[in-house]
Every structure is written in C-alpha cells, then in structure tokens.
CSV table of C-alpha atoms in Angstrom, one decimal:
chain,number,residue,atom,x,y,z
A,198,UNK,CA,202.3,167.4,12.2
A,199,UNK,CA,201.4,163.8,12.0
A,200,UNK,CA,203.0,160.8,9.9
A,201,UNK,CA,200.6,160.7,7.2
A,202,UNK,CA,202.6,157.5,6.0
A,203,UNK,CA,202.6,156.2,8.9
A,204,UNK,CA,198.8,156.6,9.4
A,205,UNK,CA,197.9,155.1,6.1
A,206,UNK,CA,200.8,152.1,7.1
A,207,UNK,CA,199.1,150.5,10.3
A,208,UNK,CA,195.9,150.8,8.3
A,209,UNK,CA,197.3,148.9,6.0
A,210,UNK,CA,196.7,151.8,2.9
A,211,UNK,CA,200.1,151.4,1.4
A,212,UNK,CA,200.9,149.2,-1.3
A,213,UNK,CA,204.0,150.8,-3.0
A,214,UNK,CA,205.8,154.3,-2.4
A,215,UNK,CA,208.5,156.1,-3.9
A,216,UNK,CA,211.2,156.2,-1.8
A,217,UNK,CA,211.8,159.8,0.3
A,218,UNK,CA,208.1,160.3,0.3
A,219,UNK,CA,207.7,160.0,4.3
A,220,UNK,CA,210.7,162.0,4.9
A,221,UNK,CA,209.3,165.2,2.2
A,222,UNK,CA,206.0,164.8,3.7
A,223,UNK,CA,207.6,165.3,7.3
A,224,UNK,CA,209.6,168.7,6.6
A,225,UNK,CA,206.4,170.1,6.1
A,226,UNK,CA,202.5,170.6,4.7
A,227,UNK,CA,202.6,169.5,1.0
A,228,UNK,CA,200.4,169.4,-1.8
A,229,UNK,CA,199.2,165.6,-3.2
A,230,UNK,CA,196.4,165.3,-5.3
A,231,UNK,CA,194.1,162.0,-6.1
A,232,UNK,CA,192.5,161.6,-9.6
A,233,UNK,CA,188.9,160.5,-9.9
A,234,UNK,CA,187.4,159.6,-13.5
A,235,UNK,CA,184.2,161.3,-13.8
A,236,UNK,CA,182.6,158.4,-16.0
A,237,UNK,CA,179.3,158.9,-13.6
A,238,UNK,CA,177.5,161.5,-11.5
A,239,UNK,CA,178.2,159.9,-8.4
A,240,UNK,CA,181.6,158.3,-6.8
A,241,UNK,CA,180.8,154.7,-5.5
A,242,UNK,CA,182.5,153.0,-2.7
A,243,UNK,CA,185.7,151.3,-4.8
A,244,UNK,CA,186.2,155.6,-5.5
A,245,UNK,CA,186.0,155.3,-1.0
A,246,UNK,CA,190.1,154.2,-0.7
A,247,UNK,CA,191.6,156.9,-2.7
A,248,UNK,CA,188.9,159.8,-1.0
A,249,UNK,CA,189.8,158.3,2.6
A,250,UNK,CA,193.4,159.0,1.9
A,251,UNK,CA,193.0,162.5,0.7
A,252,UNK,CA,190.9,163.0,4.2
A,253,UNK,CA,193.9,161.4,5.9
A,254,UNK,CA,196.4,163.8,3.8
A,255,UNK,CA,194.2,167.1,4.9
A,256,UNK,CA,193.9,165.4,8.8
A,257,UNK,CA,197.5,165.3,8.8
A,258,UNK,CA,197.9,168.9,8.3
A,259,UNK,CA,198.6,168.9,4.7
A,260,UNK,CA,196.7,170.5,1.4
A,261,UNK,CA,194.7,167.9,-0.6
A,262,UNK,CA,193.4,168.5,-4.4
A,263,UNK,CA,190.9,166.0,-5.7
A,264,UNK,CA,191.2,165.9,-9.4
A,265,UNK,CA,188.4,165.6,-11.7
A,266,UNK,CA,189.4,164.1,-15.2
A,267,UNK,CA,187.3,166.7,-17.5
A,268,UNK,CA,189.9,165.7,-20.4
A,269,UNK,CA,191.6,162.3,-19.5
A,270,UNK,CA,187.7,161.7,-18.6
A,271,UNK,CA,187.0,162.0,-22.5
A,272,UNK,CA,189.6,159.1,-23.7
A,273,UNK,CA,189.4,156.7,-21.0
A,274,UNK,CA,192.4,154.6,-18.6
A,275,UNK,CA,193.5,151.4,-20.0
A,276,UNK,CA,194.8,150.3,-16.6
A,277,UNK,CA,192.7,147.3,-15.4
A,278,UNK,CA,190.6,147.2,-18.7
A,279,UNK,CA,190.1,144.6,-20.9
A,280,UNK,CA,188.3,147.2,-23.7
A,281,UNK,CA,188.3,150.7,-24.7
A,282,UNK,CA,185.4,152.4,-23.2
A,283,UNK,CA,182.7,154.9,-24.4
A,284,UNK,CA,183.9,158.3,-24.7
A,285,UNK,CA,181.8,161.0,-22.8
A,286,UNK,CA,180.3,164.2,-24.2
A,287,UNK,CA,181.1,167.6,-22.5
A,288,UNK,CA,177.8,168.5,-21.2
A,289,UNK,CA,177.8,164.8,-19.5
A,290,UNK,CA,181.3,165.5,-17.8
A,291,UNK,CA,180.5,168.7,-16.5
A,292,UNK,CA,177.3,167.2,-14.8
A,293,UNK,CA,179.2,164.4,-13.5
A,294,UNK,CA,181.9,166.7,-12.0
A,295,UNK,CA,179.5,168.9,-10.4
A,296,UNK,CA,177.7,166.0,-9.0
A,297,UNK,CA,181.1,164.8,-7.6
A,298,UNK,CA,182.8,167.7,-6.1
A,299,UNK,CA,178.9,167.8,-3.9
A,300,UNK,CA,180.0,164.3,-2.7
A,301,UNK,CA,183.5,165.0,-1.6
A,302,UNK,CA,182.4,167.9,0.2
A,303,UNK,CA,181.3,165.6,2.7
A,304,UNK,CA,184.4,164.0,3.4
A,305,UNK,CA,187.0,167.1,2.9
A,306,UNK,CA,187.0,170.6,3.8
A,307,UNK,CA,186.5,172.9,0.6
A,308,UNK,CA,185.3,175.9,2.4
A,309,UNK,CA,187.2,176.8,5.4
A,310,UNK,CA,189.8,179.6,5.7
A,311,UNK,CA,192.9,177.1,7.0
A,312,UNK,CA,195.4,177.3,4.8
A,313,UNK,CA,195.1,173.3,3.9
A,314,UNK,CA,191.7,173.6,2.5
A,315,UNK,CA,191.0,171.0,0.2
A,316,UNK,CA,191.1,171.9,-3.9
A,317,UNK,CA,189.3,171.1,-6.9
A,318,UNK,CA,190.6,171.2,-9.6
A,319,UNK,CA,189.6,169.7,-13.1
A,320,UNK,CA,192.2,169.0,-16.0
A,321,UNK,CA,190.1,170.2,-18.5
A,322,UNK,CA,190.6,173.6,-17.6
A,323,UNK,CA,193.9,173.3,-18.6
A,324,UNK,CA,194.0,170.6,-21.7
A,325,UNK,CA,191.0,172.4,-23.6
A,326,UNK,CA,193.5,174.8,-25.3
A,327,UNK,CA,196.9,172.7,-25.6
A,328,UNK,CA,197.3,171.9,-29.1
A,329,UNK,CA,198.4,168.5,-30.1
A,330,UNK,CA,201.2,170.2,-32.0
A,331,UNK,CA,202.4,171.8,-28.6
A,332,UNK,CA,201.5,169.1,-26.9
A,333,UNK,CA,203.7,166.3,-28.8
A,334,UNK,CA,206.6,168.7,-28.8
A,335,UNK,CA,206.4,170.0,-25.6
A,336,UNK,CA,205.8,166.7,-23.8
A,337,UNK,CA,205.8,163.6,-26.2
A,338,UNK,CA,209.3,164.0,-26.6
A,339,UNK,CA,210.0,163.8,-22.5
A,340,UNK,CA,208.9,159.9,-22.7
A,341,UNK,CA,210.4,157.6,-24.7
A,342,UNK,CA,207.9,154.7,-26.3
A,343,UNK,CA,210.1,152.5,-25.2
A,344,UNK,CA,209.7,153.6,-21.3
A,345,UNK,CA,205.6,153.6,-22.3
A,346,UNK,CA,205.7,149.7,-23.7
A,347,UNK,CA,207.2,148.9,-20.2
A,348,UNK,CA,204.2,149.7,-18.0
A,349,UNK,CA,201.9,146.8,-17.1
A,350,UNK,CA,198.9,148.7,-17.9
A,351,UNK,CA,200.0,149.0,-22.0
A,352,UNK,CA,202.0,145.8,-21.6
A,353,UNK,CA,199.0,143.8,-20.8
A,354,UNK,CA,196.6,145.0,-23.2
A,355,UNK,CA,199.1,144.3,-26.0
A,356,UNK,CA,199.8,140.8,-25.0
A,357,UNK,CA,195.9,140.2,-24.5
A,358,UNK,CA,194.3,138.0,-27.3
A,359,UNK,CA,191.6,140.6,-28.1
A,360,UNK,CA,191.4,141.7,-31.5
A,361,UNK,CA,191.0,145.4,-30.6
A,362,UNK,CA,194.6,145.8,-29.3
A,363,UNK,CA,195.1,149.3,-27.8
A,364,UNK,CA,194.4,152.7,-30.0
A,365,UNK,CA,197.0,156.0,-30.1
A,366,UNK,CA,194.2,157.7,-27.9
A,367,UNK,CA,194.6,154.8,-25.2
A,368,UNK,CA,198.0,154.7,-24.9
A,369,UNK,CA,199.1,158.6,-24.9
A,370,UNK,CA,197.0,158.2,-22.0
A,371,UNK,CA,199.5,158.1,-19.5
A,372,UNK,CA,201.6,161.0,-20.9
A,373,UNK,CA,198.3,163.0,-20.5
A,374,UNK,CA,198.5,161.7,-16.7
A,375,UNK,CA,201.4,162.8,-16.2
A,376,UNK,CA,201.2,166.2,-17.8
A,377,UNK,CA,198.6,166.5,-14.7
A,378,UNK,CA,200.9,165.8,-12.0
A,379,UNK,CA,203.8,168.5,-14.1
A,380,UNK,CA,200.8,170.9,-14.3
A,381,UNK,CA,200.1,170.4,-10.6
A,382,UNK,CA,203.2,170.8,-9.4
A,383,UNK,CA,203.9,173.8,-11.6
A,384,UNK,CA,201.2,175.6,-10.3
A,385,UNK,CA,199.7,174.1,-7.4
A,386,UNK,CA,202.7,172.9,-5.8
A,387,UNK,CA,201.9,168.9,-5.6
A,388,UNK,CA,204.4,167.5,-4.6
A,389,UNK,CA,203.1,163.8,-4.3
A,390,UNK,CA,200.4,162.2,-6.8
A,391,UNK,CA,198.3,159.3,-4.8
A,392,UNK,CA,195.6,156.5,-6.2
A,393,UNK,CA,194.8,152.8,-6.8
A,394,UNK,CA,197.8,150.1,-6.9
A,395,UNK,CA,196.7,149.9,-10.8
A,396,UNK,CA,198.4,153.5,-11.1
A,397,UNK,CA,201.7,152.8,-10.6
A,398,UNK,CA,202.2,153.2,-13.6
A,399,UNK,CA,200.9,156.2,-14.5
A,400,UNK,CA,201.9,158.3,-11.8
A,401,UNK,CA,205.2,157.3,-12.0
A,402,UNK,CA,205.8,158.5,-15.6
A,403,UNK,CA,204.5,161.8,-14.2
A,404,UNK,CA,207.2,161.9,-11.6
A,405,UNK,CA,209.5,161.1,-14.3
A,406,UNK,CA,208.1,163.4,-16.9
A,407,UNK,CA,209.0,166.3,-13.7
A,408,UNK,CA,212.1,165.1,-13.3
A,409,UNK,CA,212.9,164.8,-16.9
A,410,UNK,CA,211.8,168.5,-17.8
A,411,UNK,CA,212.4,170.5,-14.6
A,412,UNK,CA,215.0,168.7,-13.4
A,413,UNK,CA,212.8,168.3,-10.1
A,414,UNK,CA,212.0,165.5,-7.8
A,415,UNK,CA,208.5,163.8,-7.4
A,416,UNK,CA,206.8,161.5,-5.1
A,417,UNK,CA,204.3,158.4,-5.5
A,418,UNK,CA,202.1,156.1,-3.4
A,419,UNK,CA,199.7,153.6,-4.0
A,420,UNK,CA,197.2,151.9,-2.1
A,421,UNK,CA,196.0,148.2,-2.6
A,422,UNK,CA,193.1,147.3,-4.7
A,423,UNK,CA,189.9,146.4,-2.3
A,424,UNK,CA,189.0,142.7,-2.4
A,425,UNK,CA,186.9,140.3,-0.4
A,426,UNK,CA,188.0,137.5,1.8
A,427,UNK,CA,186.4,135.0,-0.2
A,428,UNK,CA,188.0,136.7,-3.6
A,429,UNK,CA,184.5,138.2,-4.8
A,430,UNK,CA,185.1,141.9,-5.8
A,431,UNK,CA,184.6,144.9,-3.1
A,432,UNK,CA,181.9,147.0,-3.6
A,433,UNK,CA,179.5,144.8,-6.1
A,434,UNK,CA,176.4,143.2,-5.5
A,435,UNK,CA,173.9,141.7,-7.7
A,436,UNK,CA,172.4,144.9,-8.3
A,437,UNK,CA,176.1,146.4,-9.2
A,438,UNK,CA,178.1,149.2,-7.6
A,439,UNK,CA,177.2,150.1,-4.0
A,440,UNK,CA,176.9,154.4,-4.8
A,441,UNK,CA,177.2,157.1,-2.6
A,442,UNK,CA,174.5,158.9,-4.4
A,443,UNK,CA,170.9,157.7,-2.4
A,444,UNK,CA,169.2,158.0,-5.4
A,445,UNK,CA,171.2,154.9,-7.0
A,446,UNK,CA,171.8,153.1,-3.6
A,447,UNK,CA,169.5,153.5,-0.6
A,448,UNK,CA,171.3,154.3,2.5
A,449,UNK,CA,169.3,151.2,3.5
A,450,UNK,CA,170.9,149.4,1.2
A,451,UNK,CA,174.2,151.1,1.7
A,452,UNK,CA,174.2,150.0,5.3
A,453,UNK,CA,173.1,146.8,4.8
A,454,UNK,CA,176.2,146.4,2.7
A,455,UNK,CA,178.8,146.9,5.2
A,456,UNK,CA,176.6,145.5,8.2
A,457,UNK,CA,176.6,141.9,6.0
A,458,UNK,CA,180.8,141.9,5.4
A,459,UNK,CA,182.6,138.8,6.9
A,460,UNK,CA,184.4,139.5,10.0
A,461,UNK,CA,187.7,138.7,8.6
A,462,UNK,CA,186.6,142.4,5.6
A,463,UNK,CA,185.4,144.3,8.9
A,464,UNK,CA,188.5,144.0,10.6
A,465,UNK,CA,190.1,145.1,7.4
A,466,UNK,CA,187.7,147.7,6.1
A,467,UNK,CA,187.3,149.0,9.4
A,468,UNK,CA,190.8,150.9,9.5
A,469,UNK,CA,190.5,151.8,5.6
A,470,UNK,CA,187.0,153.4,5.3
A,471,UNK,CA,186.6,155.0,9.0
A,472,UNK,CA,188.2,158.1,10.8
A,473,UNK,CA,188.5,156.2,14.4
A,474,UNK,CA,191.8,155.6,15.8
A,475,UNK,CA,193.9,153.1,16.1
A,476,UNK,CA,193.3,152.4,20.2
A,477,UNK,CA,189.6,152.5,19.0
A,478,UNK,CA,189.3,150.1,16.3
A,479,UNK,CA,191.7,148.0,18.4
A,480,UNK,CA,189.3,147.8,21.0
A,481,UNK,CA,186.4,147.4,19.0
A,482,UNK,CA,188.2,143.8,17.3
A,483,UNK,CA,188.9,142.5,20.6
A,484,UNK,CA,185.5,143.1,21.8
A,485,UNK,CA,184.2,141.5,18.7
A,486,UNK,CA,186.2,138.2,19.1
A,487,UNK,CA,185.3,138.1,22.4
A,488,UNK,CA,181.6,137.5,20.7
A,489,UNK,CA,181.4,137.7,17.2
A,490,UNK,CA,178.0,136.0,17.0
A,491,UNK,CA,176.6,139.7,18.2
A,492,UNK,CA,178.4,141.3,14.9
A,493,UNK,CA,179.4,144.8,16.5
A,494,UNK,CA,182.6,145.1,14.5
A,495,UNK,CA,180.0,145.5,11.6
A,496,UNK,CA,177.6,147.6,13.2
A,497,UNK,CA,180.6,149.9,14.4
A,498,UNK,CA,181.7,149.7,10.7
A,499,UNK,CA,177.9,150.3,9.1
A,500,UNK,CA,177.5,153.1,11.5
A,501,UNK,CA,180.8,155.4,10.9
A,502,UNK,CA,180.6,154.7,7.2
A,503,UNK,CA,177.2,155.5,6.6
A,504,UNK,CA,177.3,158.8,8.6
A,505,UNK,CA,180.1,159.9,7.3
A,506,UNK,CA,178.5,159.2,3.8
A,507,UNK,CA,174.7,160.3,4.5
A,508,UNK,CA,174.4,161.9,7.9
A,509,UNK,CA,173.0,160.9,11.5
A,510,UNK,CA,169.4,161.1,11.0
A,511,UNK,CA,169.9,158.6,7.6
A,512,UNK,CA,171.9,156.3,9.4
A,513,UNK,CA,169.0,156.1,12.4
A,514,UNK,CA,166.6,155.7,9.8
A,515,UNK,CA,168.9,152.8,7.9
A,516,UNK,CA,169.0,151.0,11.5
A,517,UNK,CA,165.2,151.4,11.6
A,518,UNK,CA,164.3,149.7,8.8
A,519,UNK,CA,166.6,147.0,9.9
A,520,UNK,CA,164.8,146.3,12.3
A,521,UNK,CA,161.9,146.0,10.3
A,522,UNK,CA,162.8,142.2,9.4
A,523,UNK,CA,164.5,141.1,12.2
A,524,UNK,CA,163.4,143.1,15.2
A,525,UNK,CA,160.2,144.7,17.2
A,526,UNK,CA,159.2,147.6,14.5
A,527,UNK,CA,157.2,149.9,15.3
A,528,UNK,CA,153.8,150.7,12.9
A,529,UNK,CA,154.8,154.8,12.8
A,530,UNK,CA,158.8,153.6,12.2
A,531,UNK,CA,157.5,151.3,9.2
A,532,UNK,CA,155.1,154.3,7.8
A,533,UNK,CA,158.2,156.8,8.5
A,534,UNK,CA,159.4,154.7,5.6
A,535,UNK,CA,160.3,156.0,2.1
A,536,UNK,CA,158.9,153.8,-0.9
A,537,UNK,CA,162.4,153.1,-2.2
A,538,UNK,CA,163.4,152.2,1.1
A,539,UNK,CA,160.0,150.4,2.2
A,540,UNK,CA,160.9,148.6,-1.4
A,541,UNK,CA,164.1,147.8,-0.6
A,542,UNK,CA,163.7,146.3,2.7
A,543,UNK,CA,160.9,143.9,1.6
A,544,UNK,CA,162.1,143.2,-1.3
A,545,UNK,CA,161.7,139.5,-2.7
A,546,UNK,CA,159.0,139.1,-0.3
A,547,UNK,CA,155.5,137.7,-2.3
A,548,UNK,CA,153.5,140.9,-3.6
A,549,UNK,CA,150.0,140.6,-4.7
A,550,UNK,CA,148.1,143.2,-6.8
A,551,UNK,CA,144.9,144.8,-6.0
A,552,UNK,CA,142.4,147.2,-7.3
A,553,UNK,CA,142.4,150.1,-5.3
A,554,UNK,CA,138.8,151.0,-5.2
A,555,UNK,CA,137.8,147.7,-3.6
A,556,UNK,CA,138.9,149.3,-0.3
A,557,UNK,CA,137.8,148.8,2.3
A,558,UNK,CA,137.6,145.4,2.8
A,559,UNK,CA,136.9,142.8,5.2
A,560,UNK,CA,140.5,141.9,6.5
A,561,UNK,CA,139.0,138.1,5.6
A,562,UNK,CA,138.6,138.9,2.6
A,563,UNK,CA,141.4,140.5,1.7
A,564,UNK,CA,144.3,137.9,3.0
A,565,UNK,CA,142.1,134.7,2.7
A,566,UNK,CA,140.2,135.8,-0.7
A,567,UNK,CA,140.9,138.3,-2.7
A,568,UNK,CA,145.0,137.4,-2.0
A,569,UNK,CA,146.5,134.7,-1.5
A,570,UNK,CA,148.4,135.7,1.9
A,571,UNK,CA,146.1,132.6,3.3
A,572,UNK,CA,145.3,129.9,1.5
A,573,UNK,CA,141.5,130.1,2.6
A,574,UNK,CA,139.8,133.0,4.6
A,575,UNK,CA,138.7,129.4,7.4
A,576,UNK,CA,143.0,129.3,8.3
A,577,UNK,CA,142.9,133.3,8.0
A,578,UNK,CA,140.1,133.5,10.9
A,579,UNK,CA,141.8,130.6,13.0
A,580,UNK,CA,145.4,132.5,13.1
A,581,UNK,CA,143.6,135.8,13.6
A,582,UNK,CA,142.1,134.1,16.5
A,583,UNK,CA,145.6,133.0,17.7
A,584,UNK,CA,146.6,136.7,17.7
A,585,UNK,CA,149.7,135.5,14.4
A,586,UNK,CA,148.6,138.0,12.2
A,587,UNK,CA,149.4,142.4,11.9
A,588,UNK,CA,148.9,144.7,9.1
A,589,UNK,CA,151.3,147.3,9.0
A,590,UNK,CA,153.1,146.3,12.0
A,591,UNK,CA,149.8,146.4,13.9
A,592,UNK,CA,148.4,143.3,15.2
A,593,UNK,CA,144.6,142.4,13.9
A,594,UNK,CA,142.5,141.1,17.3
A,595,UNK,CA,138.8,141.6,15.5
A,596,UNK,CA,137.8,139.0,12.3
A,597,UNK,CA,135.2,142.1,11.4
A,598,UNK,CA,137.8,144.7,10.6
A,599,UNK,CA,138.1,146.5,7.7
A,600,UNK,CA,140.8,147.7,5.8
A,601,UNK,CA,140.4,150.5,4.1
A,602,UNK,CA,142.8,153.5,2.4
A,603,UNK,CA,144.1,154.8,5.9
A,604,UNK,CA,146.1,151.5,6.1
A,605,UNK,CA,148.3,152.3,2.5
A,606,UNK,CA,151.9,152.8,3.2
A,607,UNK,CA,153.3,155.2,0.6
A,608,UNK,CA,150.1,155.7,-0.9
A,609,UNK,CA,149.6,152.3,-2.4
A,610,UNK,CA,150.6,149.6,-0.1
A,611,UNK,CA,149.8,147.0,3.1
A,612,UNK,CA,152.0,145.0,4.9
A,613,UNK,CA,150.9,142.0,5.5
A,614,UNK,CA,152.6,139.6,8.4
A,615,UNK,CA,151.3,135.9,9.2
A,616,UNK,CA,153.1,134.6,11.7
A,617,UNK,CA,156.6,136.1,12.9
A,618,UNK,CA,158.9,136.2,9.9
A,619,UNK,CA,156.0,135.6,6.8
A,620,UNK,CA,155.3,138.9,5.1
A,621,UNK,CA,153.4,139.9,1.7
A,622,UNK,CA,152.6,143.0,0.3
A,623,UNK,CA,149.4,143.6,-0.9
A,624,UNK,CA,150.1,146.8,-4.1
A,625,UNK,CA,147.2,149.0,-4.9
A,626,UNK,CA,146.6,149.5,-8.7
C-alpha cells in the first residue's frame, strides 16, 4: 500500500490531522469519506481539493465514499459564512445530487469490481426518518453546548456584529455532521472523515461524538483552503465560479483559467489538482525556471486538469481556440468552433449588427460601409491591397468579393481581422 499521508504531505494537502491517522491508514485499506454540499448541480473547482484527495485515498489502495448532503444540504454550514443561506427544496437536491455523482465519476471509480470502489452515499437516506425526539435524545445529549460554543465556526458568527446572529437550525448543524461520520462508521466502516481546513470543527465533534457513544476511536484531516499568490480568492473570476459543468464554464474558458495562473499558483496547484508524480512535476518546475517566459508549467497544468475534467478531444479543442488569438488558426479550426466557445474566445472584441438578408455583399461595403470595421471603404481597399485583411481566418486578395451566407460562423456570424491582432464581429440579425 502507499502513504496516503505522505502523498497528500509533499503536495502540500495537509493542514491539520488527528494524531494516529498515518499509522491506522498503514495497517490497512480504510474507509474515509469527503462531504460535498449539494447547493448546485455542478461541483466547481474550490469543490477540486477535497475530490483530488478522495482520488488519492482510492490510488492509495483504500475505499473512498463521497457524501452528498441531501439533509445537511437543506439547513446550510455556518463555517465560513457571514449569513444564513437559502434552504433548498427536495426536488432541487435530488437534481443537484444526480448531476454531482455524474461529475465525480470522472475522477473516482464507482463501477469496477475492486474491492475499493468508490461509494455514494447521501445523508438523506438516513436523516429523512430520524425524528427530532430521537434525534435530541439519542445524540443531543452526546455534545455538550458548551463543547459546541467552542468551535470557531459558531464562535465567530456569535461575536460577528450582524444582527441576525446564528438560528437553532444553524448551530445543531455540526451535531448533524457528525451523526454522518457515527452513521458512516457504523455502517460503512469510515474510519477517517476528510474536507476543507474550515471543517475542523465539525469533523472533529463527529470523532468525538464516536468516541463518546461507542467508545471508539476516529480520525480527521484537513487540507488548506485554496488562495492566490496575490491574496485574490481561487477559483473566481469576474464571471464567478470556474464550474466543472461546460454548460456554466466553457472548457475554453476552463483552460484559460489555469493556463493564466502566476507561476508562483502553478507550482503550487500543480501538485494539488494533477495525478503526476512527484519526479514529474519536479522536472516540469525546473524546466519552467529554466524559461518561464515560455509558460509550460501552465500548459502542463491546463492540460492534465482539463482532461481529467473534460476529456482529450475538449482539451485539443480548448488549445485550438487558443490559438485563435494569439497563434496561426486555421479557417476550418475557427468554424470547428462552438458558439459559446467562438463567444467566449472573442469576447470584448467590437461586434456590429447586421440585417441578414443584405447578404451578400461587397466585402467594401460591408467593413468600410455598412460597419464600421474601417472607418471608410477608400482605407478598406488600400489594406485589402496590402494583403492586412481575412474574414474568417481567410485572407481577402480580391476588392470585388462578395460575402454572402456561406461565410456565417454558427449560423450568424463573420470574423472580421484588419491587421494582425484587430478583430470585429459582424452578428446577423
């Protein structure tokens, strides 16, 4: 068996752990689970540091659960939050946690026969019929509220100036938690509960609530909350959360994301969010140094990330369209594009509107006229001339030509390019 501790430790995936956990995790395959809050039908890359460590776990010869909150889901953590949230309905969860186990697949293994297959398992299955009555007496009176005050998580939101405070619902929150991790290792066998630093808290009145009640020992481990080099927070742009569902985030733009971190988050995020080893990514920084203007640590990182998230042929396709800016596209590699992704690459670049039935058109007219890609149709002719303008990635040599409906990309567009980096989009309405 490998050191799973030790794997997550030179990654620098460990931020605190119960002491024993290495040594129970070497006598043997174990059960640990992760909890994931099924506030959304898809995971998004901050969900990335807690799925990477159940991969490790299950790599390491061990038996992962990933734990969709079905019930927890419904009242909402306080760690980390400055407000209660909105409470989800059950139709809503159950969509979200289908939509979620269908992402995971792609990073453990559900279906195989090895006897470390990875598990699903949801907590609503389990709290749906546990009365509060039961649930008070059987549990409440485990914790003491004095044990529950002390946790940072409650501590904080009590001490914060908002008005709101914390409600009841809020703070039996973490003995809900940790009825999970009692469940689990009732009847699962979990033996070790894993997740964000910010769930210190809670997993560790789970491992007390075992202890407490079957007399039992429990493990815990943590791993650091993401952040940027500069401070900013991982994972957030100025369109949000970077998904792992394409519909919410491109693979485009999910490339783009890791291909544009600082060198100082690639050498980081390089050991947290890929499989490759440690002689690899080793390598891979020294080569780097040796020139970083060239950026391979980030095209290393874009690559493994976004085909382990989205697949090979998604990942070629992401690198095309980068190219589409900054290197020699092809026409047929620009009309292989998708609209979202066509929209995404050029996006912010000037977009005029057109009537569609005025096609075709002299190409004069069009960018010198009609638009104003040129400011008259005279400089139009003169750059023509000079061989500076392409529509559609196809250079235009004749001042006659006509552009008609065969050149709309997606239907409804032309690409428009005067000079090397000045492009417009002409939109057919």
């Amino acid at each position: 068996m490998k050191n799973f501790v030790e794997e997550l430790r030179w990654r620098g995936m460990i931020q605190d752990i119960m002491p024993g956990t290495e040594e129970k995790l070497m006598e043997g395959p174990t059960g640990a689970y992760v909890g994931i809050d099924p506030t959304a039908d898809s995971l998004h890359i901050g969900h990335l540091v807690s799925v990477m460590i159940l991969k490790h776990f299950q790599n390491c010869g061990h038996k992962p659960f990933a734990l969709v909150g079905g019930a927890t889901g419904m009242i909402g953590d306080p760690s980390m939050k400055s407000q209660e949230r909105n409470l989800l309905d059950e139709e809503t969860l159950a969509h979200n946690v289908s939509c979620i186990k269908k992402q995971l697949s792609k990073f453990l293994d559900f279906e195989s026969d090895a006897p470390n297959k990875a598990e699903l398992v949801n907590n609503y299955d389990w709290m749906k019929d546990y009365t509060f009555i039961d649930f008070t007496r059987d549990i409440g009176k485990h914790i003491t509220v004095n044990y529950m005050m002390a946790k940072d998580s409650v501590k904080k939101r009590l001490s914060s100036e908002s008005r709101e405070g914390m409600s009841f619902t809020e703070f039996t929150y973490q003995l809900l938690q940790g009825y999970d991790y009692l469940y689990l290792y009732e009847h699962k066998g979990c033996m070790l509960q894993m997740g964000g630093a910010d769930q210190w808290g809670n997993i560790t009145t789970g491992s007390e609530l075992i202890r407490r009640i079957l007399g039992k020992e429990a493990y815990a481990l943590t791993c650091p909350l993401i952040t940027k080099a500069d401070g900013g927070k991982f994972g957030k742009t100025e369109k949000g959360n970077i998904w792992l569902d394409p519909e919410r985030t491109s693979p485009y733009q999910f490339y783009q994301f890791w291909l544009n971190v600082s060198d100082e988050d690639a050498a980081r995020y390089i050991k947290i969010f890929t499989m490759l080893s440690r002689e690899e990514i080793e390598k891979a920084v020294a080569e780097h140094a040796e020139a970083p203007h060239l950026r391979n640590l980030q095209k290393i990182l874009a690559r493994e990330v976004t085909v382990m998230v989205h697949g090979e042929e998604e990942y070629r396709k992401a690198v095309a369209a980068s190219e589409m800016l900054f290197g020699n596209a092809t026409s047929e590699a620009l009309k292989s594009l998708d609209e979202k992704t066509f929209l995404d690459v050029f996006a912010g670049v000037p977009t005029f509107e057109l009537a569609k039935d005025k096609l075709p058109m002299n190409v004069l007219d069009l960018l010198g006229a009609e638009t104003g890609v040129f400011p008259s149709k005279g400089e139009c002719r003169k750059m023509i001339q000079g061989g500076g303008v392409s529509i559609d990635k196809e250079k235009v040599t004749d001042i006659n030509a006509m552009i008609g409906e065969e050149s709309l990309l997606n239907g409804k567009y032309i690409l428009a390019q005067r000079g090397k980096k000045n492009y417009y989009i002409i939109k057919m309405v």
